[in-house]
CSV table of C-alpha atoms in Angstrom, one decimal:
chain,number,residue,atom,x,y,z
A,4,UNK,CA,0.0,0.0,0.0
A,5,UNK,CA,1.5,3.3,-1.1
A,6,UNK,CA,1.2,6.3,1.1
A,7,UNK,CA,0.2,9.5,-0.8
A,8,UNK,CA,2.2,12.6,0.0
A,9,UNK,CA,0.0,15.4,1.2
A,10,UNK,CA,-0.6,18.0,-1.4
A,11,UNK,CA,1.4,21.2,-0.9
A,12,UNK,CA,-0.9,24.2,-0.6
A,13,UNK,CA,-0.7,26.6,-3.5
A,14,UNK,CA,-0.5,29.5,-1.0
A,15,UNK,CA,0.5,29.1,2.6
A,16,UNK,CA,0.9,31.7,5.3
A,17,UNK,CA,2.7,30.7,8.4
A,18,UNK,CA,2.6,32.9,11.5
A,19,UNK,CA,2.5,36.0,9.3
A,20,UNK,CA,2.6,39.4,11.1
A,21,UNK,CA,2.7,42.8,9.6
A,22,UNK,CA,3.6,46.2,11.1
A,23,UNK,CA,3.0,49.5,9.6
A,24,UNK,CA,4.0,52.9,11.1
A,25,UNK,CA,4.9,51.3,14.4
A,26,UNK,CA,1.5,49.6,14.6
A,27,UNK,CA,0.8,45.9,14.6
A,28,UNK,CA,-1.7,45.5,11.8
A,29,UNK,CA,-1.6,41.7,11.5
A,30,UNK,CA,-0.5,39.2,14.0
A,31,UNK,CA,0.2,35.4,13.6
A,32,UNK,CA,-2.0,34.8,10.6
A,33,UNK,CA,-2.1,31.2,9.4
A,34,UNK,CA,-3.9,30.3,6.2
A,35,UNK,CA,-3.5,27.6,3.5
A,36,UNK,CA,-5.1,27.6,0.2
A,37,UNK,CA,-5.3,25.0,-2.5
A,38,UNK,CA,-6.4,25.2,-6.1
A,39,UNK,CA,-10.0,26.2,-6.4
A,40,UNK,CA,-10.0,27.6,-2.9
A,41,UNK,CA,-11.5,30.9,-1.7
A,42,UNK,CA,-10.8,33.1,1.3
A,43,UNK,CA,-13.0,35.9,2.5
A,44,UNK,CA,-11.4,38.5,4.8
A,45,UNK,CA,-13.8,40.3,7.1
A,46,UNK,CA,-13.3,42.6,10.0
A,47,UNK,CA,-13.8,46.2,11.2
A,48,UNK,CA,-12.3,49.2,9.5
A,49,UNK,CA,-8.6,49.2,10.1
A,50,UNK,CA,-8.4,45.5,10.9
A,51,UNK,CA,-5.9,45.0,8.1
A,52,UNK,CA,-7.9,43.5,5.3
A,53,UNK,CA,-6.4,45.7,2.6
A,54,UNK,CA,-3.0,45.4,4.2
A,55,UNK,CA,-3.3,41.6,4.1
A,56,UNK,CA,-4.0,41.7,0.4
A,57,UNK,CA,-1.3,44.2,-0.4
A,58,UNK,CA,1.2,42.0,1.5
A,59,UNK,CA,0.1,39.1,-0.7
A,60,UNK,CA,0.5,41.2,-3.8
A,61,UNK,CA,4.1,42.1,-2.8
A,62,UNK,CA,3.6,45.8,-2.1
A,63,UNK,CA,4.8,45.3,1.4
A,64,UNK,CA,6.6,42.6,3.2
A,65,UNK,CA,5.6,40.7,6.4
A,66,UNK,CA,7.5,41.7,9.5
A,67,UNK,CA,7.4,38.1,10.7
A,68,UNK,CA,6.5,34.7,9.4
A,69,UNK,CA,6.5,33.3,5.8
A,70,UNK,CA,4.3,33.5,2.7
A,71,UNK,CA,4.9,30.4,0.6
A,72,UNK,CA,3.8,29.9,-3.0
A,73,UNK,CA,4.2,26.3,-4.2
A,74,UNK,CA,6.4,25.9,-1.1
A,75,UNK,CA,8.7,28.8,-1.9
A,76,UNK,CA,9.0,32.1,0.0
A,77,UNK,CA,7.6,34.9,-2.1
A,78,UNK,CA,9.8,37.5,-0.5
A,79,UNK,CA,12.8,36.1,-2.4
A,80,UNK,CA,13.3,38.1,-5.5
A,81,UNK,CA,13.5,35.3,-8.0
A,82,UNK,CA,10.4,33.6,-6.6
A,83,UNK,CA,8.5,36.8,-6.5
A,84,UNK,CA,9.1,37.5,-10.2
A,85,UNK,CA,7.3,34.2,-11.0
A,86,UNK,CA,4.7,34.6,-8.3
A,87,UNK,CA,3.5,38.0,-9.3
A,88,UNK,CA,2.6,36.8,-12.8
A,89,UNK,CA,0.0,34.6,-11.1
A,90,UNK,CA,-1.8,37.6,-9.6
A,91,UNK,CA,-4.8,39.6,-10.6
A,92,UNK,CA,-5.4,42.7,-8.5
A,93,UNK,CA,-8.4,44.8,-7.8
A,94,UNK,CA,-8.4,47.6,-5.3
A,95,UNK,CA,-10.4,50.7,-4.6
A,96,UNK,CA,-8.2,52.6,-7.0
A,97,UNK,CA,-9.6,51.6,-10.4
A,98,UNK,CA,-6.6,52.4,-12.6
A,99,UNK,CA,-8.9,53.8,-15.3
A,100,UNK,CA,-7.5,56.4,-17.7
A,101,UNK,CA,-10.1,59.1,-18.2
A,102,UNK,CA,-9.1,59.9,-21.8
A,103,UNK,CA,-9.0,56.3,-22.9
A,104,UNK,CA,-12.1,54.6,-24.2
A,105,UNK,CA,-13.6,51.8,-22.2
A,106,UNK,CA,-12.1,49.3,-24.6
A,107,UNK,CA,-8.7,51.0,-24.5
A,108,UNK,CA,-8.6,50.7,-20.7
A,109,UNK,CA,-8.8,47.0,-20.9
A,110,UNK,CA,-6.7,46.5,-24.0
A,111,UNK,CA,-3.8,48.6,-22.7
A,112,UNK,CA,-3.2,46.2,-19.8
A,113,UNK,CA,-4.0,43.2,-22.0
A,114,UNK,CA,-1.1,44.3,-24.3
A,115,UNK,CA,1.2,44.6,-21.3
A,116,UNK,CA,0.6,40.9,-20.9
A,117,UNK,CA,1.4,40.2,-24.5
A,118,UNK,CA,-2.2,39.2,-25.0
A,119,UNK,CA,-5.0,40.5,-27.2
A,120,UNK,CA,-8.6,39.5,-28.1
A,121,UNK,CA,-10.3,39.0,-24.7
A,122,UNK,CA,-11.2,42.6,-24.0
A,123,UNK,CA,-14.3,42.8,-26.1
A,124,UNK,CA,-15.9,39.6,-24.8
A,125,UNK,CA,-15.0,40.5,-21.2
A,126,UNK,CA,-16.7,43.8,-21.5
A,127,UNK,CA,-19.7,42.3,-23.1
A,128,UNK,CA,-20.0,39.8,-20.3
A,129,UNK,CA,-19.8,42.6,-17.7
A,130,UNK,CA,-22.6,44.5,-19.5
A,131,UNK,CA,-20.4,47.2,-21.0
A,132,UNK,CA,-20.6,46.0,-24.6
A,133,UNK,CA,-22.5,49.0,-25.8
A,134,UNK,CA,-20.0,51.4,-24.1
A,135,UNK,CA,-16.8,50.2,-25.6
A,136,UNK,CA,-16.2,53.3,-27.7
A,137,UNK,CA,-17.2,55.8,-25.0
A,138,UNK,CA,-14.7,57.7,-23.0
A,139,UNK,CA,-14.3,56.2,-19.6
A,140,UNK,CA,-14.8,59.5,-17.8
A,141,UNK,CA,-18.5,59.1,-18.7
A,142,UNK,CA,-18.8,55.9,-16.6
A,143,UNK,CA,-20.6,55.7,-13.3
A,144,UNK,CA,-19.0,54.3,-10.2
A,145,UNK,CA,-20.7,50.9,-10.8
A,146,UNK,CA,-19.7,50.9,-14.4
A,147,UNK,CA,-16.1,51.6,-13.4
A,148,UNK,CA,-16.2,48.7,-11.1
A,149,UNK,CA,-17.5,46.5,-13.9
A,150,UNK,CA,-14.7,47.8,-16.1
A,151,UNK,CA,-12.2,46.6,-13.4
A,152,UNK,CA,-13.8,43.2,-13.4
A,153,UNK,CA,-13.7,43.0,-17.2
A,154,UNK,CA,-10.0,43.7,-17.0
A,155,UNK,CA,-9.7,40.9,-14.5
A,156,UNK,CA,-11.4,38.5,-17.0
A,157,UNK,CA,-9.3,39.7,-19.9
A,158,UNK,CA,-6.0,39.2,-18.2
A,159,UNK,CA,-7.1,35.9,-16.5
A,160,UNK,CA,-4.5,35.0,-14.0
A,161,UNK,CA,-4.8,32.1,-11.4
A,162,UNK,CA,-4.8,34.1,-8.2
A,163,UNK,CA,-7.3,36.9,-7.7
A,164,UNK,CA,-6.8,39.4,-4.9
A,165,UNK,CA,-9.9,41.5,-4.7
A,166,UNK,CA,-10.2,44.4,-2.3
A,167,UNK,CA,-13.9,45.4,-1.9
A,168,UNK,CA,-14.9,44.1,-5.4
A,169,UNK,CA,-18.6,44.6,-4.9
A,170,UNK,CA,-18.5,48.2,-3.8
A,171,UNK,CA,-20.8,50.3,-6.1
A,172,UNK,CA,-22.2,47.3,-7.9
A,173,UNK,CA,-26.0,46.8,-8.2
A,174,UNK,CA,-27.6,43.5,-7.4
A,175,UNK,CA,-27.1,42.2,-11.0
A,176,UNK,CA,-23.5,43.2,-10.8
A,177,UNK,CA,-23.0,41.4,-7.5
A,178,UNK,CA,-24.5,38.2,-9.0
A,179,UNK,CA,-22.2,38.6,-12.0
A,180,UNK,CA,-19.3,38.9,-9.7
A,181,UNK,CA,-20.3,35.8,-7.8
A,182,UNK,CA,-20.7,34.0,-11.2
A,183,UNK,CA,-17.2,34.9,-12.4
A,184,UNK,CA,-15.7,33.9,-9.1
A,185,UNK,CA,-17.4,30.5,-9.3
A,186,UNK,CA,-16.2,30.0,-12.8
A,187,UNK,CA,-12.7,31.0,-11.9
A,188,UNK,CA,-12.6,28.5,-9.1
A,189,UNK,CA,-13.9,25.7,-11.3
A,190,UNK,CA,-10.8,26.2,-13.4
A,191,UNK,CA,-8.6,25.8,-10.3
A,192,UNK,CA,-8.2,29.5,-9.6
A,193,UNK,CA,-7.8,30.9,-6.1
A,194,UNK,CA,-9.8,33.9,-4.9
A,195,UNK,CA,-9.0,36.1,-1.9
A,196,UNK,CA,-11.6,38.7,-1.2
A,197,UNK,CA,-11.7,41.5,1.4
A,198,UNK,CA,-15.2,42.8,1.8
A,199,UNK,CA,-17.7,44.4,4.1
A,200,UNK,CA,-20.6,43.6,1.8
A,201,UNK,CA,-22.0,40.1,1.6
A,202,UNK,CA,-20.8,38.1,-1.4
A,203,UNK,CA,-22.0,34.5,-1.9
A,204,UNK,CA,-18.9,32.4,-2.4
A,205,UNK,CA,-19.5,28.7,-2.0
A,206,UNK,CA,-17.4,26.8,0.5
A,207,UNK,CA,-15.2,29.8,1.2
A,208,UNK,CA,-13.0,30.0,4.2
A,209,UNK,CA,-13.7,33.0,6.3
A,210,UNK,CA,-10.9,34.8,8.2
A,211,UNK,CA,-12.2,37.4,10.6
A,212,UNK,CA,-9.3,39.8,11.4
A,213,UNK,CA,-9.4,41.3,14.9
A,214,UNK,CA,-9.5,45.0,15.5
A,215,UNK,CA,-6.2,46.8,15.2
A,216,UNK,CA,-3.8,46.3,18.2
A,217,UNK,CA,-2.7,49.4,19.9
A,218,UNK,CA,0.6,50.5,18.6
A,219,UNK,CA,3.7,49.8,20.7
A,220,UNK,CA,4.9,52.6,22.9
A,221,UNK,CA,7.8,54.7,21.5
A,222,UNK,CA,10.3,56.6,23.5
A,223,UNK,CA,8.3,59.8,22.9
A,224,UNK,CA,5.2,58.2,24.3
A,225,UNK,CA,7.1,57.2,27.4
A,226,UNK,CA,8.5,60.7,27.8
A,227,UNK,CA,5.0,62.2,27.4
A,228,UNK,CA,3.6,59.8,30.0
A,229,UNK,CA,6.4,60.7,32.4
A,230,UNK,CA,5.6,64.4,31.9
A,231,UNK,CA,1.9,63.8,32.6
A,232,UNK,CA,2.6,61.9,35.8
B,10,UNK,CA,-0.6,44.1,-32.0
B,11,UNK,CA,2.3,46.4,-32.3
B,12,UNK,CA,0.2,49.0,-34.0
B,13,UNK,CA,-2.4,48.8,-31.3
B,14,UNK,CA,0.3,49.2,-28.7
B,15,UNK,CA,1.7,52.3,-30.4
B,16,UNK,CA,-1.8,53.8,-30.7
B,17,UNK,CA,-2.6,53.3,-27.1
B,18,UNK,CA,0.9,54.4,-26.0
B,19,UNK,CA,0.5,57.7,-28.0
B,20,UNK,CA,-2.9,58.2,-26.3
B,21,UNK,CA,-1.4,57.6,-22.9
B,22,UNK,CA,1.6,59.8,-23.3
B,23,UNK,CA,-0.2,62.7,-25.0
B,24,UNK,CA,-3.0,62.8,-22.5
B,25,UNK,CA,-0.7,62.8,-19.5
B,26,UNK,CA,2.1,65.1,-20.7
B,27,UNK,CA,1.4,68.6,-19.3
B,28,UNK,CA,1.3,71.1,-22.1
B,29,UNK,CA,1.6,73.9,-19.6
B,30,UNK,CA,5.3,73.2,-19.4
B,31,UNK,CA,5.7,74.4,-22.9
B,32,UNK,CA,3.7,77.5,-22.1
B,33,UNK,CA,6.0,78.2,-19.1
B,34,UNK,CA,9.0,77.7,-21.3
B,35,UNK,CA,7.7,80.2,-23.9
B,36,UNK,CA,6.9,82.6,-21.1
B,37,UNK,CA,10.4,82.4,-19.6
B,38,UNK,CA,12.2,82.9,-22.9
B,39,UNK,CA,10.1,85.9,-23.7
B,40,UNK,CA,10.2,87.6,-20.3
B,41,UNK,CA,13.9,87.1,-19.8
B,42,UNK,CA,15.1,89.4,-22.6
B,43,UNK,CA,12.5,92.0,-21.4
B,44,UNK,CA,14.0,91.9,-17.9
B,45,UNK,CA,17.6,92.2,-19.3
B,46,UNK,CA,16.6,95.0,-21.6
B,47,UNK,CA,17.4,93.2,-24.9
B,48,UNK,CA,21.2,93.3,-24.4
B,49,UNK,CA,22.0,91.6,-27.7
B,50,UNK,CA,25.6,90.8,-26.9
B,51,UNK,CA,24.7,89.3,-23.5
B,52,UNK,CA,21.9,87.2,-25.0
B,53,UNK,CA,24.1,85.9,-27.8
B,54,UNK,CA,26.9,85.0,-25.5
B,55,UNK,CA,24.9,83.5,-22.6
B,56,UNK,CA,22.0,82.2,-24.6
B,57,UNK,CA,22.5,78.6,-23.5
B,58,UNK,CA,22.5,79.5,-19.9
B,59,UNK,CA,19.3,81.5,-20.2
B,60,UNK,CA,17.6,78.8,-22.3
B,61,UNK,CA,18.5,76.1,-19.8
B,62,UNK,CA,17.2,78.1,-16.9
B,63,UNK,CA,13.9,78.3,-18.7
B,64,UNK,CA,13.9,74.6,-19.4
B,65,UNK,CA,14.6,73.8,-15.8
B,66,UNK,CA,11.7,75.8,-14.5
B,67,UNK,CA,9.3,74.4,-17.1
B,68,UNK,CA,10.3,70.7,-16.7
B,69,UNK,CA,10.4,70.9,-12.9
B,70,UNK,CA,6.7,71.7,-12.9
B,71,UNK,CA,5.8,68.3,-14.5
B,72,UNK,CA,4.8,65.7,-11.8
B,73,UNK,CA,5.7,62.5,-13.5
B,74,UNK,CA,3.9,59.4,-12.5
B,75,UNK,CA,1.8,61.2,-9.9
B,76,UNK,CA,-1.5,60.4,-11.7
B,77,UNK,CA,-0.4,56.8,-12.1
B,78,UNK,CA,0.2,56.6,-8.4
B,79,UNK,CA,-3.1,58.2,-7.5
B,80,UNK,CA,-5.3,56.1,-9.7
B,81,UNK,CA,-3.7,52.8,-9.0
B,82,UNK,CA,-2.1,52.2,-12.4
B,83,UNK,CA,1.4,51.8,-10.9
B,84,UNK,CA,0.2,48.8,-8.9
B,85,UNK,CA,-1.0,47.1,-12.1
B,86,UNK,CA,2.3,48.0,-13.9
B,87,UNK,CA,4.1,46.4,-11.0
B,88,UNK,CA,2.3,43.1,-11.4
B,89,UNK,CA,2.5,43.1,-15.2
B,90,UNK,CA,4.7,41.0,-17.4
B,91,UNK,CA,7.0,43.9,-18.1
B,92,UNK,CA,9.2,45.1,-15.3
B,93,UNK,CA,8.1,48.4,-13.9
B,94,UNK,CA,11.2,50.4,-14.6
B,95,UNK,CA,11.0,49.6,-18.3
B,96,UNK,CA,7.4,50.8,-18.4
B,97,UNK,CA,8.2,54.0,-16.6
B,98,UNK,CA,11.3,54.7,-18.7
B,99,UNK,CA,9.1,54.2,-21.8
B,100,UNK,CA,6.7,56.8,-20.4
B,101,UNK,CA,9.6,59.2,-19.7
B,102,UNK,CA,10.9,58.9,-23.2
B,103,UNK,CA,7.4,59.6,-24.5
B,104,UNK,CA,7.1,62.7,-22.3
B,105,UNK,CA,10.5,63.8,-23.5
B,106,UNK,CA,9.6,63.5,-27.1
B,107,UNK,CA,6.5,65.6,-26.7
B,108,UNK,CA,8.2,68.2,-24.5
B,109,UNK,CA,11.2,68.6,-26.8
B,110,UNK,CA,8.9,68.8,-29.8
B,111,UNK,CA,7.1,71.7,-28.2
B,112,UNK,CA,10.4,73.4,-27.4
B,113,UNK,CA,11.4,73.2,-31.0
B,114,UNK,CA,8.1,74.7,-32.0
B,115,UNK,CA,9.4,77.7,-30.2
B,116,UNK,CA,12.5,77.8,-32.5
B,117,UNK,CA,11.6,81.1,-34.2
B,118,UNK,CA,11.4,82.8,-30.9
B,119,UNK,CA,14.8,81.2,-29.8
B,120,UNK,CA,16.4,82.3,-33.0
B,121,UNK,CA,15.1,85.8,-32.9
B,122,UNK,CA,15.9,86.6,-29.3
B,123,UNK,CA,18.9,84.5,-28.5
B,124,UNK,CA,20.6,83.7,-31.9
B,125,UNK,CA,20.0,80.1,-31.1
B,126,UNK,CA,21.1,77.4,-33.7
B,127,UNK,CA,24.2,79.0,-35.0
B,128,UNK,CA,25.9,75.7,-34.6
B,129,UNK,CA,24.8,72.1,-34.5
B,130,UNK,CA,26.1,71.8,-30.9
B,131,UNK,CA,23.2,73.9,-29.8
B,132,UNK,CA,20.7,71.3,-31.0
B,133,UNK,CA,22.7,68.4,-29.5
B,134,UNK,CA,22.9,70.4,-26.3
B,135,UNK,CA,19.2,70.8,-26.0
B,136,UNK,CA,18.4,67.2,-27.2
B,137,UNK,CA,20.8,65.4,-24.9
B,138,UNK,CA,20.5,67.7,-22.0
B,139,UNK,CA,16.7,67.7,-21.9
B,140,UNK,CA,16.7,63.9,-22.0
B,141,UNK,CA,18.9,63.8,-18.9
B,142,UNK,CA,16.7,66.5,-17.4
B,143,UNK,CA,13.6,64.4,-18.0
B,144,UNK,CA,15.2,61.3,-16.5
B,145,UNK,CA,16.3,63.2,-13.4
B,146,UNK,CA,12.9,64.6,-12.9
B,147,UNK,CA,11.4,61.2,-13.4
B,148,UNK,CA,13.7,59.7,-10.8
B,149,UNK,CA,12.9,62.3,-8.3
B,150,UNK,CA,9.2,61.9,-9.0
B,151,UNK,CA,9.7,58.2,-8.1
B,152,UNK,CA,11.3,59.1,-4.8
B,153,UNK,CA,8.5,61.5,-4.0
B,154,UNK,CA,5.8,59.0,-4.6
B,155,UNK,CA,5.5,58.2,-1.0
B,156,UNK,CA,4.5,61.7,-0.1
B,157,UNK,CA,0.7,61.9,0.2
B,158,UNK,CA,0.1,65.6,0.2
B,159,UNK,CA,0.4,67.6,-2.9
B,160,UNK,CA,2.3,70.4,-1.2
B,161,UNK,CA,4.8,67.9,0.1
B,162,UNK,CA,5.1,66.5,-3.4
B,163,UNK,CA,6.1,69.7,-4.9
B,164,UNK,CA,8.5,71.0,-2.2
B,165,UNK,CA,10.2,67.7,-1.7
B,166,UNK,CA,10.7,67.0,-5.4
B,167,UNK,CA,12.2,70.4,-6.0
B,168,UNK,CA,14.5,70.2,-3.0
B,169,UNK,CA,15.9,66.9,-4.0
B,170,UNK,CA,16.0,67.6,-7.8
B,171,UNK,CA,17.8,70.9,-7.9
B,172,UNK,CA,21.2,69.7,-6.4
B,173,UNK,CA,21.4,67.0,-9.0
B,174,UNK,CA,20.5,69.4,-11.8
B,175,UNK,CA,23.5,71.6,-11.0
B,176,UNK,CA,26.1,69.5,-12.8
B,177,UNK,CA,23.7,69.1,-15.7
B,178,UNK,CA,23.3,72.8,-15.9
B,179,UNK,CA,27.0,73.5,-15.8
B,180,UNK,CA,27.7,70.9,-18.4
B,181,UNK,CA,25.0,72.1,-20.8
B,182,UNK,CA,25.7,75.8,-20.5
B,183,UNK,CA,29.4,75.6,-21.0
B,184,UNK,CA,29.4,72.9,-23.6
B,185,UNK,CA,30.4,75.3,-26.4
B,186,UNK,CA,33.6,76.3,-24.7
B,187,UNK,CA,34.3,72.9,-22.9
B,188,UNK,CA,33.8,70.2,-25.5
B,189,UNK,CA,34.7,67.4,-23.1
B,190,UNK,CA,31.5,68.2,-21.1
B,191,UNK,CA,29.7,66.2,-23.8
B,192,UNK,CA,31.3,63.1,-22.4
B,193,UNK,CA,30.6,64.2,-18.9
B,194,UNK,CA,27.0,64.7,-19.8
B,195,UNK,CA,26.7,61.3,-21.3
B,196,UNK,CA,28.4,59.8,-18.3
B,197,UNK,CA,26.0,61.6,-16.0
B,198,UNK,CA,23.1,60.3,-18.1
B,199,UNK,CA,24.1,56.7,-17.8
B,200,UNK,CA,24.8,57.1,-14.0
B,201,UNK,CA,21.1,57.8,-13.5
B,202,UNK,CA,19.9,55.2,-16.0
B,203,UNK,CA,21.7,52.6,-13.9
B,204,UNK,CA,20.1,54.0,-10.7
B,205,UNK,CA,16.6,54.1,-12.1
B,206,UNK,CA,15.5,50.5,-11.5
B,207,UNK,CA,16.7,50.6,-7.9
B,208,UNK,CA,15.0,53.8,-7.1
B,209,UNK,CA,11.7,52.6,-8.7
B,210,UNK,CA,11.8,49.5,-6.6
B,211,UNK,CA,12.4,51.5,-3.4
B,212,UNK,CA,9.6,54.0,-4.2
B,213,UNK,CA,6.9,51.4,-4.6
B,214,UNK,CA,7.3,49.7,-1.2
B,215,UNK,CA,4.7,50.6,1.4
């Protein structure tokens, strides 16, 4: 009888902590994600949901612990260059060029991936097909969010990091978001979502981040306290 | 695909290059002779210095990459297939092409007031020097990306940029009398090209 080796998680966070401006934002986070998995981050304002995603995206580094992709530490430069090509990123900043058309805003980033041809179908799926030649400054907030999601579909990378993806979307838009997430996971993709608003994601792990810890005392704080006493 | 890339690249650069810089340049080169009282000999002899002062003030007003930072584009560039420094360098070159084209549109004014263009070295001076100037401003824009307030952006960028522009100004304004300054200028350019990827990486970290 052969013993099967346990499958290595696609993404593994081991005792990850993150500090920012002398404040402990995240502490001892442990998460493992396999292909097709989903993680929903919840918590109060300032609990570190966006920081968690930005750390996974490589915009900041953990102050302690490890983030492993396929068993390799993503903070190593060579590993990160391969890892970042797996990531699709949506944040509250929409990266939309006002003077570009709706189609241009997707195609520009598609071209940076040496790809072409998925922009139009993605826009049509997101309900923006009739607006492809319009200037993007004419879009509403909800339409801008749909444009971001269309870009997500056009670029099509395995790991989606989504920071508040349902903000400004109407009910139909939220259902569409749930649909594309489900389809992405069927293909083995991973989704990590930070959200305040309810999104129906089947079998998702939920990680509730605690409120922010008080920042550690600095020398100035101690001196101020001494003066008060 | 290449054609589409060039079309979108042109749209991107043209829409983000501040044309006000050219207006400032024109304003400076017109006002300076008025302030000096149209001293013809002085203008002819020191025309490169005066032109370069005008270029400095006009280029320093261009906040490169600020819009990209604010609207989140830099984050997507960072995660794209191309490395971020290459994308930003490509944008800087695009900015430079548009800026220098606008400057050369002002050629009749330069010729009339400053006797500019008597030798080919004047053109080389402007072309090469403005390229270095654009690169320097781009580098300092990257370093200033971490400043969140707009006033901090402007003051910090100017404070850090001006000292590094001093050698550039000296090389460019005295290039007619000191020909070896061309080599120094080229060396200065490659120094900052080599530093560019490092500075870009530093500026993007939270």
